[in-house]
GROMACS .gro file of C-alpha atoms in nm:
model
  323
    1UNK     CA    1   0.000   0.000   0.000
    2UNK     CA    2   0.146   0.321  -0.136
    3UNK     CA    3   0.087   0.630   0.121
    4UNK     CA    4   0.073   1.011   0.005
    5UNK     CA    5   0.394   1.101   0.075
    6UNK     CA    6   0.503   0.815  -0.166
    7UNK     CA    7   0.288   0.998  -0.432
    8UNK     CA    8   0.386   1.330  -0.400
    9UNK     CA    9   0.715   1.372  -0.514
   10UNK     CA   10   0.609   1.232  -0.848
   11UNK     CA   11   0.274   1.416  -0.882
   12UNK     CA   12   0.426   1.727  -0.811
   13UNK     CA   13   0.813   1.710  -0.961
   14UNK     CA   14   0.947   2.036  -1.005
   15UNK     CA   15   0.732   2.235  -0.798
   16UNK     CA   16   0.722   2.414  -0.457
   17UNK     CA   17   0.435   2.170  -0.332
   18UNK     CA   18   0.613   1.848  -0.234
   19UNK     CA   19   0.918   2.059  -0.019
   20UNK     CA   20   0.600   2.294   0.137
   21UNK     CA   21   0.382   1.990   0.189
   22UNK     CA   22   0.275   2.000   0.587
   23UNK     CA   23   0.343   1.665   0.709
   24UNK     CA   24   0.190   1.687   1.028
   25UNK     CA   25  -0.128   1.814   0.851
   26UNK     CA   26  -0.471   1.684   1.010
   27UNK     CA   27  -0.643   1.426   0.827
   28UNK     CA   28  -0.987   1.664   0.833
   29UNK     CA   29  -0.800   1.833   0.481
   30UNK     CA   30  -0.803   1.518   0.356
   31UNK     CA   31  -1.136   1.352   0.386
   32UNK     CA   32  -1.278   1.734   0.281
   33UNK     CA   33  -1.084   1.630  -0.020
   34UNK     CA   34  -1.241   1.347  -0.061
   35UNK     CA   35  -1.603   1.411  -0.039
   36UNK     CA   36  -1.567   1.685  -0.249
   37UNK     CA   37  -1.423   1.490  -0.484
   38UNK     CA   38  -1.701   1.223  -0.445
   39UNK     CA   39  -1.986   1.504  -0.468
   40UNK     CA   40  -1.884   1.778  -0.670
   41UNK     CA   41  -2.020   1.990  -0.464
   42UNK     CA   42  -1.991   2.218  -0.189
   43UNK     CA   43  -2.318   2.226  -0.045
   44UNK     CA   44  -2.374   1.877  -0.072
   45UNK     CA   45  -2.038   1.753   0.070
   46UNK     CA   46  -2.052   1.996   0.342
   47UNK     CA   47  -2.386   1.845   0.435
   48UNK     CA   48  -2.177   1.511   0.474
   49UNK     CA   49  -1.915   1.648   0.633
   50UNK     CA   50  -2.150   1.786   0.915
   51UNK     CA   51  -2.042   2.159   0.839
   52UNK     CA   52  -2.122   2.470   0.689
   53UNK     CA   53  -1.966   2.546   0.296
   54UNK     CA   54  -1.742   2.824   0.434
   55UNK     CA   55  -1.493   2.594   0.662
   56UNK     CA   56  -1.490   2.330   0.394
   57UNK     CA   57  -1.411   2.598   0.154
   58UNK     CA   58  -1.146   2.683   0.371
   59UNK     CA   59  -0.992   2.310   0.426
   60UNK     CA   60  -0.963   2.262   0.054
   61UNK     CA   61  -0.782   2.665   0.028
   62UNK     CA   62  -0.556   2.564   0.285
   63UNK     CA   63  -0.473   2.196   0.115
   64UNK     CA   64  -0.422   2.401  -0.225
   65UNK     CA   65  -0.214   2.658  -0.066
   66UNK     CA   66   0.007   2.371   0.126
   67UNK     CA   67   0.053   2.164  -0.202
   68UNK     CA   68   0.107   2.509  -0.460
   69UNK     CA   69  -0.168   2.314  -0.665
   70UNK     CA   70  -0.511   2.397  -0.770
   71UNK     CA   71  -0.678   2.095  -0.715
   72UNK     CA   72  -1.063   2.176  -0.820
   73UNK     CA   73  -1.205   2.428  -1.070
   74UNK     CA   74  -1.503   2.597  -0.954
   75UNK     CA   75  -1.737   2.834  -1.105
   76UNK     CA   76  -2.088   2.944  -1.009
   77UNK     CA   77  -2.228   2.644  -1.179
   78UNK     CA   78  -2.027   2.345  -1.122
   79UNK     CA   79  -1.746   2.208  -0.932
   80UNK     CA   80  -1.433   1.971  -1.110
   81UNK     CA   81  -1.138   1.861  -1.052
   82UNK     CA   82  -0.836   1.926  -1.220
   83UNK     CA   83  -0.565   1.682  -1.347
   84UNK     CA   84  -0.363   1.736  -1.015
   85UNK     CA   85  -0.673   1.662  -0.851
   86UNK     CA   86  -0.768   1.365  -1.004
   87UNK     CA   87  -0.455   1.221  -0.948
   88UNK     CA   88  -0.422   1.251  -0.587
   89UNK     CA   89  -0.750   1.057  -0.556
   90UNK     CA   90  -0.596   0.749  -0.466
   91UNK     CA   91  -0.281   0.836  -0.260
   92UNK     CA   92  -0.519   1.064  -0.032
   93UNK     CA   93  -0.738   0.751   0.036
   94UNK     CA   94  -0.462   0.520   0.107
   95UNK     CA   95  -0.327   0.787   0.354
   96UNK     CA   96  -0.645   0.769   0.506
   97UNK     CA   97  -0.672   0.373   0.543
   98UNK     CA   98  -0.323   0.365   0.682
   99UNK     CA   99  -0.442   0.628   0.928
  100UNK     CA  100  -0.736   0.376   0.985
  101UNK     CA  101  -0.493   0.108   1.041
  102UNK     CA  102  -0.268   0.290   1.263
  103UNK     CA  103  -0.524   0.326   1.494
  104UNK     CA  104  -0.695  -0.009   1.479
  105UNK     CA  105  -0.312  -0.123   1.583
  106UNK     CA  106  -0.250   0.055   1.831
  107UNK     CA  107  -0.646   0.025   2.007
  108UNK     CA  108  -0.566  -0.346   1.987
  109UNK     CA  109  -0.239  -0.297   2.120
  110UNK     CA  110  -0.383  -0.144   2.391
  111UNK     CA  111  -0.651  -0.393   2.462
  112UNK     CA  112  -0.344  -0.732   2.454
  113UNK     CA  113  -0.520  -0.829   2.116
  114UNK     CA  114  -0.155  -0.794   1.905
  115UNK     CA  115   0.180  -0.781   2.074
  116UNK     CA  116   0.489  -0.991   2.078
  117UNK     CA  117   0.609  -1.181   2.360
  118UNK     CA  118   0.927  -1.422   2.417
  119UNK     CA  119   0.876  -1.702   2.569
  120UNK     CA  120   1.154  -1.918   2.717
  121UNK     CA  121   1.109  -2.304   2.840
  122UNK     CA  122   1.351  -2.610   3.000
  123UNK     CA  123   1.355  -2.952   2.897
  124UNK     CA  124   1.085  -3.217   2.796
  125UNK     CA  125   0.868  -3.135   3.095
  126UNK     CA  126   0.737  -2.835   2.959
  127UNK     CA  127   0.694  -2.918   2.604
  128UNK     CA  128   0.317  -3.027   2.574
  129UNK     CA  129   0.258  -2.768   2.826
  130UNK     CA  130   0.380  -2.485   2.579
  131UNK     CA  131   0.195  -2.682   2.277
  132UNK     CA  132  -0.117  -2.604   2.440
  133UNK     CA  133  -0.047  -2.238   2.552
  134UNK     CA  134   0.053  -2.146   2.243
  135UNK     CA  135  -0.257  -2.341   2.018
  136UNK     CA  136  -0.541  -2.119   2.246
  137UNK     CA  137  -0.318  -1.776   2.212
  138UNK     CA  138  -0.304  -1.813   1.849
  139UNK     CA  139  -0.660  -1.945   1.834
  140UNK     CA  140  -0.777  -1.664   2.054
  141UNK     CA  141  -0.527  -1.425   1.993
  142UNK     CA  142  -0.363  -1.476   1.610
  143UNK     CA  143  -0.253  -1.106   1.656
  144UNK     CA  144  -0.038  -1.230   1.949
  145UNK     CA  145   0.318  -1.390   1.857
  146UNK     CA  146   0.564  -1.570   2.089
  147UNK     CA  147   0.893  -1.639   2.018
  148UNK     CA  148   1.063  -1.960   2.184
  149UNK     CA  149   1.319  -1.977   2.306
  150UNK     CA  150   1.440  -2.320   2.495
  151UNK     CA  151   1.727  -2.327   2.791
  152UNK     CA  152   1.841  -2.607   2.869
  153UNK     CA  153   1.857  -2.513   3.258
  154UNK     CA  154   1.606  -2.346   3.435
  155UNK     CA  155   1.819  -2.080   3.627
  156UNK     CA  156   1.918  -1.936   3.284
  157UNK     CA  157   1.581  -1.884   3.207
  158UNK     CA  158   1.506  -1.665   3.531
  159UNK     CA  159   1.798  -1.459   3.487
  160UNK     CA  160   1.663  -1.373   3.081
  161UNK     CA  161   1.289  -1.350   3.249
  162UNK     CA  162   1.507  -1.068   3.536
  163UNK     CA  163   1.687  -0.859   3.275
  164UNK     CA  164   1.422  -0.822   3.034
  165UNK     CA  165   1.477  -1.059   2.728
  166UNK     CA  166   1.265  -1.283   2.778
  167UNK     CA  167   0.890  -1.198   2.885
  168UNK     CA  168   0.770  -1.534   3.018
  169UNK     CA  169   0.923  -1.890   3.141
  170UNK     CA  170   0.847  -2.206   3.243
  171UNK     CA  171   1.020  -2.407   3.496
  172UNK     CA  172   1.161  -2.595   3.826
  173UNK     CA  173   1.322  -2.285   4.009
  174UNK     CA  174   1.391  -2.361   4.359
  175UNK     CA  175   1.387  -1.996   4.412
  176UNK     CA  176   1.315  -1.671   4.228
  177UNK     CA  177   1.476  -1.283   4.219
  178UNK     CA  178   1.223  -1.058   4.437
  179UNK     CA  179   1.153  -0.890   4.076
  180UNK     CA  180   0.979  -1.179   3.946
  181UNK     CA  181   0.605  -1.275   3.965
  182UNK     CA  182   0.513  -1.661   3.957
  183UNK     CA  183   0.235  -1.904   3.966
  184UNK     CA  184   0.255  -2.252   3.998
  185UNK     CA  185   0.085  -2.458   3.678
  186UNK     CA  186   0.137  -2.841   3.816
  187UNK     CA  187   0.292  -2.995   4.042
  188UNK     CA  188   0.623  -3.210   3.946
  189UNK     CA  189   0.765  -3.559   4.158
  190UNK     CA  190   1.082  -3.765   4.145
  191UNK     CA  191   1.072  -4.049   3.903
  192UNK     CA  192   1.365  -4.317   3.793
  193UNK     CA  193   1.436  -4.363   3.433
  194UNK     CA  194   1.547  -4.712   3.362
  195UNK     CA  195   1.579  -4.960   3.072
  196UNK     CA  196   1.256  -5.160   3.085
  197UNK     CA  197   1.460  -5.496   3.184
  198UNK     CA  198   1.570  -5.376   3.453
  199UNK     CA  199   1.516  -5.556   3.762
  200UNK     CA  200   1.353  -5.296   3.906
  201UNK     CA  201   1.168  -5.161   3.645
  202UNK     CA  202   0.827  -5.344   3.756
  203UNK     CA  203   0.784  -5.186   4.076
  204UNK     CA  204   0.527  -4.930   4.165
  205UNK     CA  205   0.816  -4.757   4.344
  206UNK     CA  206   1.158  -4.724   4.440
  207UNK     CA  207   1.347  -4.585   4.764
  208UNK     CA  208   1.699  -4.461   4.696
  209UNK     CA  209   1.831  -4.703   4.904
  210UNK     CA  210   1.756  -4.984   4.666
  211UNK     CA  211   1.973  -4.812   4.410
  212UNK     CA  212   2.284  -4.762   4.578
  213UNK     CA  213   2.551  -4.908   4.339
  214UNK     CA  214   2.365  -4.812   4.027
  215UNK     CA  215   2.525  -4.610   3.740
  216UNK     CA  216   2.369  -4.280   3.702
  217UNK     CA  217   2.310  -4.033   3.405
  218UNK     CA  218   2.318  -3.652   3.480
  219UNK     CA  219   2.274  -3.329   3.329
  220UNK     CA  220   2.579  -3.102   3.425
  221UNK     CA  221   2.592  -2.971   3.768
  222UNK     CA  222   2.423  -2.683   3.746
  223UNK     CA  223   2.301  -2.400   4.025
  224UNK     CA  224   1.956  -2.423   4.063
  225UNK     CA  225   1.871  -2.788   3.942
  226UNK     CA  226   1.585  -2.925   4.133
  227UNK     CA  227   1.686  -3.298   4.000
  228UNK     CA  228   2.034  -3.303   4.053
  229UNK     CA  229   2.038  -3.159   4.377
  230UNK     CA  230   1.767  -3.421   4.506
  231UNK     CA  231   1.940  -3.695   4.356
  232UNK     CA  232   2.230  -3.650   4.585
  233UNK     CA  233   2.042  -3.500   4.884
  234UNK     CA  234   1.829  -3.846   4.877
  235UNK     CA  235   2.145  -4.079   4.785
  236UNK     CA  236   2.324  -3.905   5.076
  237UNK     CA  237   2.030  -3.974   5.316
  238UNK     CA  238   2.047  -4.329   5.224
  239UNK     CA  239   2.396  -4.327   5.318
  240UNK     CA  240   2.612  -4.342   4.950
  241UNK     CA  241   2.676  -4.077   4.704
  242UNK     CA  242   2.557  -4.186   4.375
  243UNK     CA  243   2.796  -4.303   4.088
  244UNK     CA  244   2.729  -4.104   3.799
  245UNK     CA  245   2.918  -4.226   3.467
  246UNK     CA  246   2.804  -4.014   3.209
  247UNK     CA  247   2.649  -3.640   3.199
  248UNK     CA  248   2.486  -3.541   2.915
  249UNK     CA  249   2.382  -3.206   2.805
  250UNK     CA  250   2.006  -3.238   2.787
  251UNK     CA  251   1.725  -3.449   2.888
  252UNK     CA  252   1.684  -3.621   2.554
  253UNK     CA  253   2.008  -3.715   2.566
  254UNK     CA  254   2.011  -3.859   2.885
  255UNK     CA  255   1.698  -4.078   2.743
  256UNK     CA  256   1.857  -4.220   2.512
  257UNK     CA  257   2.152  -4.357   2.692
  258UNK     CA  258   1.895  -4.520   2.943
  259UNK     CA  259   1.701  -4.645   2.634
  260UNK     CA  260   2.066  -4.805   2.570
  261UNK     CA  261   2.115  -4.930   2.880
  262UNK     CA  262   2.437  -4.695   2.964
  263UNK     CA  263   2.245  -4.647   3.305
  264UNK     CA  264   1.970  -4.500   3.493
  265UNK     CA  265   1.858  -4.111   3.568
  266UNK     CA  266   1.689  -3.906   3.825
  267UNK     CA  267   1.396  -3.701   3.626
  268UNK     CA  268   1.046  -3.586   3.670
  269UNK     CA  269   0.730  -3.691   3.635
  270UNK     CA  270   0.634  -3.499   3.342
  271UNK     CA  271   0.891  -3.628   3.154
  272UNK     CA  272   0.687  -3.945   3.012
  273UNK     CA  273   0.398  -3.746   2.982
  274UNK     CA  274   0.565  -3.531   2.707
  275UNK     CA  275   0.723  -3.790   2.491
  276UNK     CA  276   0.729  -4.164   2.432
  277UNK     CA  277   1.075  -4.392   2.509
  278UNK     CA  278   0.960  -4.802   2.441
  279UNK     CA  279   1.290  -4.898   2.600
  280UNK     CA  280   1.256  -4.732   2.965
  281UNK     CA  281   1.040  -4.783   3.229
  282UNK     CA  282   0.958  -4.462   3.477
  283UNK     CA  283   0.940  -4.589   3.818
  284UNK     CA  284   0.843  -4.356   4.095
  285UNK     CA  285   1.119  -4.239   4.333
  286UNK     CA  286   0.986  -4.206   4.710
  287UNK     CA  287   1.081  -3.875   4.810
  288UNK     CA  288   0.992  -3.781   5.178
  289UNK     CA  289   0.981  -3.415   5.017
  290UNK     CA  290   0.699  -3.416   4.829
  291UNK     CA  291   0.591  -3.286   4.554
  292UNK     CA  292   0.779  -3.004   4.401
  293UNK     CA  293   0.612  -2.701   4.166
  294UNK     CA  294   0.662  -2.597   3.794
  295UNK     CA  295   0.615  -2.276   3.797
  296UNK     CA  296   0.540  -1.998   3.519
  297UNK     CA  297   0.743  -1.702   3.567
  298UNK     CA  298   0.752  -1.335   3.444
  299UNK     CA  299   0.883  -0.983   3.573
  300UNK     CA  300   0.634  -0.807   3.849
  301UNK     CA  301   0.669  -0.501   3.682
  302UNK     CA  302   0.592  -0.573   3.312
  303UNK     CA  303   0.242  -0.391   3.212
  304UNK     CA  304   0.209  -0.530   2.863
  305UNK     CA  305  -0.129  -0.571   2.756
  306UNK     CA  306  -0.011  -0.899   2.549
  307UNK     CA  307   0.147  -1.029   2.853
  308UNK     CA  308  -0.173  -0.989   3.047
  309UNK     CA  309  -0.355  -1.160   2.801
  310UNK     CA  310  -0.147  -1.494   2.792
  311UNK     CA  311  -0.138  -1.493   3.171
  312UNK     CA  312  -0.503  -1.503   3.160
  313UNK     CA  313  -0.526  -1.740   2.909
  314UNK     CA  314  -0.251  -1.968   3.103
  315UNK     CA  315  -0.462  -1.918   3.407
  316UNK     CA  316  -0.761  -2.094   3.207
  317UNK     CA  317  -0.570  -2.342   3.063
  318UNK     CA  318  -0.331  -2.438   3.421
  319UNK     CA  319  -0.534  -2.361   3.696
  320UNK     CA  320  -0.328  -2.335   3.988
  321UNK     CA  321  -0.230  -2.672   4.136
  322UNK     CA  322  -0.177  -2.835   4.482
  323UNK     CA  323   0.040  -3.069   4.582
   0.00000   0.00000   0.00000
């Protein structure tokens, strides 16, 4: 879509009226213009306009004077338009629909209808949980677009959600900067991933006593990691510290070496309800802590109107949970 100032320099090459034109002038001269041009007539098109034939004589004076063009002929008889006239017809109603446009933008702005938002997410527990955020915003919301953005630690994430580049995260943060808002959207436990023969791999549950001597699979010791600091808070309570023989840099990862029967891993509960592994068998871990939250995070401060919006979709879609 062309716009008027695209227009003018060609309609008016060589002349005063593209380096006088009044950019800042109020659309009012325009759509004068326009009806005029429609009706051909002053009386007629001031009658639409909702005003008297002197002002509207003035609005068109004042867009001839601004543009050093005569842009109608008039005589007592009849009203025309002139070449220069005719041929800013259809810049002057573009100008107006992008005027249109620019409003309808920013009154949906304003209202969370449009808007972009980052969003930033750790490891297979979250995955299904983003798939069906992000299926009611944009079937809600299509003006709305998130980014992703995965970590593949949670403590990174907080820090991006702290310093402003990301707008919203989900994860297991065992605790949060005073600048950051969260709810909790389910609640997460300890479960075992091991090959499925396994000679534990049939029982409803598993202390970490009974797997003292087992090779484990880690993600890197990271600050902040819910799993990895249970695992050996647990295995310490039972009396060992656990022997872990490979780390791996993400959860999928990690999978697969169960699935291959490199060893076993300390994960959550989510984890098999986000993807399918035929090789490993998810066996409960008994945990005299309890449950533990996922939580959805963003800064306490942030008054976006998009952000608003996707919280109160998420609180629709998660309502808050219990252990």
């Amino acid at each position: 879509m062309h716009t008027l100032h695209e227009y003018l320099p060609v309609l008016f090459e060589g002349t005063a009226a593209f380096h006088d034109w009044d950019t800042d002038m109020d659309t009012k001269h325009i759509r004068a213009f326009l009806v005029l041009a429609e009706e051909l007539h002053f009386g007629r098109a001031a009658e639409r306009l909702h005003m008297t034939q002197p002002p509207l004589s003035r609005l068109i004076r004042g867009l001839e004077s601004d543009m050093s063009a005569q842009l109608f002929e008039r005589s007592t008889r009849s009203v025309r338009l002139t070449p220069a006239g005719q041929a800013l017809i259809e810049p002057a109603r573009d100008i107006l629909m992008s005027h249109r446009l620019a409003d309808s933008a920013v009154q949906a702005a304003g209202k969370g209808e449009v808007g972009h938002l980052r969003l930033g997410f750790t490891g297979i527990a979250t995955h299904k949980l983003i798939g069906r955020l992000l299926k009611l915003v944009r079937g809600t919301h299509p003006g709305i677009h998130l980014s992703l953005q995965s970590a593949s630690f949670a403590l990174p994430a907080i820090d991006s959600v702290a310093d402003g580049s990301m707008d919203l995260a989900f994860g297991l943060w065992p605790f949060v900067p005073q600048s950051i808002e969260t709810r909790v959207v389910a609640q997460e436990s300890l479960v075992v991933a091991m090959h499925r023969e396994h000679a534990l791999a049939g029982r409803e549950s598993v202390s970490m006593s009974e797997l003292e001597g087992e090779h484990f699979i880690t993600l890197p010791p990271n600050p902040g990691s819910t799993t990895i600091e249970r695992l050996y808070a647990l295995s310490q309570a039972a009396g060992f510290n656990p022997t872990v023989i490979q780390v791996a840099p993400d959860t999928w990862t990690i999978l697969s070496l169960v699935g291959a029967e490199i060893g076993c891993s300390v994960t959550v509960s989510s984890v098999p309800q986000n993807a399918s592994f035929p090789n490993i068998a998810f066996v409960p871990l008994e945990d005299p802590k309890g449950p533990f939250p996922l939580l959805m995070a963003w800064r306490r401060n942030d008054v976006s109107p998009a952000l608003a919006e996707v919280l109160r979709l998420a609180q629709q879609l998660f309502p808050t949970a219990v252990p």
